[in-house]
Amino acid sequence: MGAEKTLQVRGKVISGSMSAVCLPITGRTRDEIMKDTEHAKKTGPDMIEWRADFFEGLGDETKVKEVLTAIRERLPEIPVLFTVRSEAEGGQRVSLKEEDIFQLTKNICEAGLIDIVDFELRNSEERITDLRKISRIHNILLLLSYHNFSETPEEELLIGKCQEAERYGADIVKTAVMANTRENVLDLLNTALTVETRFNIPAVTIAMGEYGLVSRVFGWMFGSPITFGAGEKSSAPGQLPVEELMSVLETLRKST
């Protein structure tokens, strides 16, 4: 295995030696989000991801900040990843334009209510560079991501995404692709191994779908520092319920 790449967020260590379990919060209303938050409080994941593209109040920045404040009050010790996933990469359809989403994301970083921000590599160089500067000023980790819900692309493309993220100075890169065959999973894991040995950036690598389940459980063996489990609802195909995922990983931790 390559050199271990370690990050610390709110006292929690995120490294490829054993994936941190992230619980996505996908409620559409504040009440649903608070219910998801209480579930997270009970289950105790290593981190949570607020998928704000699910939130019906996304167009009101004040409401978004109020929700984040409430999440932080209820989960003061758990790192919060903020994501507005685009429809192009598997997210919910929202009424906001890309420029509005970008401005909202910058403002959320400046508010200091999150620990990690997800931003897609499909965005322009100008926007990524701008967000990188702002996130650094406010001590927020930048996760640059690429999602493909149709297929597993060639290794060259995925490696290129990791190169791009490292060039931008991202703290983490994430590639999540659809595995339509068992061979797709092997291809992705082989790519993950290549990235682990060739790059300095921690790389979250996930194969979605039924075949990809193994990548969510054993991705850490290939350097992936974060894995995602389902809460009240799944945010992507192939997610295990977070309690089951945590139980499996805890068993693996004890035996390694």
PDB file of C-alpha atoms in Angstrom, residues 7-12 14 46-50 68 71-72 75-83 108-118 132 135-136 138-143 171-172:
ATOM      1  CA  LEU A   7      -6.686  14.336   7.597  1.00  0.00           C
ATOM      2  CA  GLN A   8      -8.062  15.519  10.933  1.00  0.00           C
ATOM      3  CA  VAL A   9     -11.476  17.147  11.273  1.00  0.00           C
ATOM      4  CA  ARG A  10     -12.977  18.022  14.663  1.00  0.00           C
ATOM      5  CA  GLY A  11     -10.552  15.646  16.300  1.00  0.00           C
ATOM      6  CA  LYS A  12     -11.537  12.747  14.060  1.00  0.00           C
ATOM      7  CA  ILE A  14      -9.845  10.428   8.291  1.00  0.00           C
ATOM      8  CA  ASP A  46     -17.765   9.382  11.798  1.00  0.00           C
ATOM      9  CA  MET A  47     -19.192  12.241   9.741  1.00  0.00           C
ATOM     10  CA  ILE A  48     -22.385  13.398   8.049  1.00  0.00           C
ATOM     11  CA  GLU A  49     -23.095  14.805   4.614  1.00  0.00           C
ATOM     12  CA  TRP A  50     -25.918  17.264   4.235  1.00  0.00           C
ATOM     13  CA  LEU A  68     -26.811  24.051   9.341  1.00  0.00           C
ATOM     14  CA  ILE A  71     -27.342  20.421  12.722  1.00  0.00           C
ATOM     15  CA  ARG A  72     -24.211  21.798  14.381  1.00  0.00           C
ATOM     16  CA  LEU A  75     -24.006  17.174  16.409  1.00  0.00           C
ATOM     17  CA  PRO A  76     -21.212  19.406  17.728  1.00  0.00           C
ATOM     18  CA  GLU A  77     -18.487  16.763  17.489  1.00  0.00           C
ATOM     19  CA  ILE A  78     -19.307  15.246  14.092  1.00  0.00           C
ATOM     20  CA  PRO A  79     -17.713  16.739  10.951  1.00  0.00           C
ATOM     21  CA  VAL A  80     -20.246  18.115   8.461  1.00  0.00           C
ATOM     22  CA  LEU A  81     -19.786  17.741   4.699  1.00  0.00           C
ATOM     23  CA  PHE A  82     -21.908  20.197   2.687  1.00  0.00           C
ATOM     24  CA  THR A  83     -23.016  19.087  -0.781  1.00  0.00           C
ATOM     25  CA  ILE A 108     -21.794  28.830   3.516  1.00  0.00           C
ATOM     26  CA  CYS A 109     -18.028  28.420   3.673  1.00  0.00           C
ATOM     27  CA  GLU A 110     -17.637  31.981   4.890  1.00  0.00           C
ATOM     28  CA  ALA A 111     -20.261  31.372   7.586  1.00  0.00           C
ATOM     29  CA  GLY A 112     -18.057  28.671   9.147  1.00  0.00           C
ATOM     30  CA  LEU A 113     -20.915  26.221   9.700  1.00  0.00           C
ATOM     31  CA  ILE A 114     -19.329  23.270   7.874  1.00  0.00           C
ATOM     32  CA  ASP A 115     -16.064  21.331   7.935  1.00  0.00           C
ATOM     33  CA  ILE A 116     -15.846  19.981   4.369  1.00  0.00           C
ATOM     34  CA  VAL A 117     -17.371  21.229   1.130  1.00  0.00           C
ATOM     35  CA  ASP A 118     -18.043  19.046  -1.923  1.00  0.00           C
ATOM     36  CA  ARG A 132     -10.308  26.817  -2.968  1.00  0.00           C
ATOM     37  CA  SER A 135     -12.258  27.379   1.869  1.00  0.00           C
ATOM     38  CA  ARG A 136      -8.618  27.753   2.899  1.00  0.00           C
ATOM     39  CA  HIS A 138     -12.037  29.568   6.624  1.00  0.00           C
ATOM     40  CA  ASN A 139     -10.222  26.269   7.373  1.00  0.00           C
ATOM     41  CA  ILE A 140     -12.689  24.157   5.420  1.00  0.00           C
ATOM     42  CA  LEU A 141     -11.529  21.081   3.544  1.00  0.00           C
ATOM     43  CA  LEU A 142     -12.269  21.063  -0.179  1.00  0.00           C
ATOM     44  CA  LEU A 143     -13.477  17.785  -1.683  1.00  0.00           C
ATOM     45  CA  ASP A 171      -7.778  18.182   0.197  1.00  0.00           C
ATOM     46  CA  ILE A 172      -9.759  15.142  -1.029  1.00  0.00           C
TER      47      ILE A 172
END
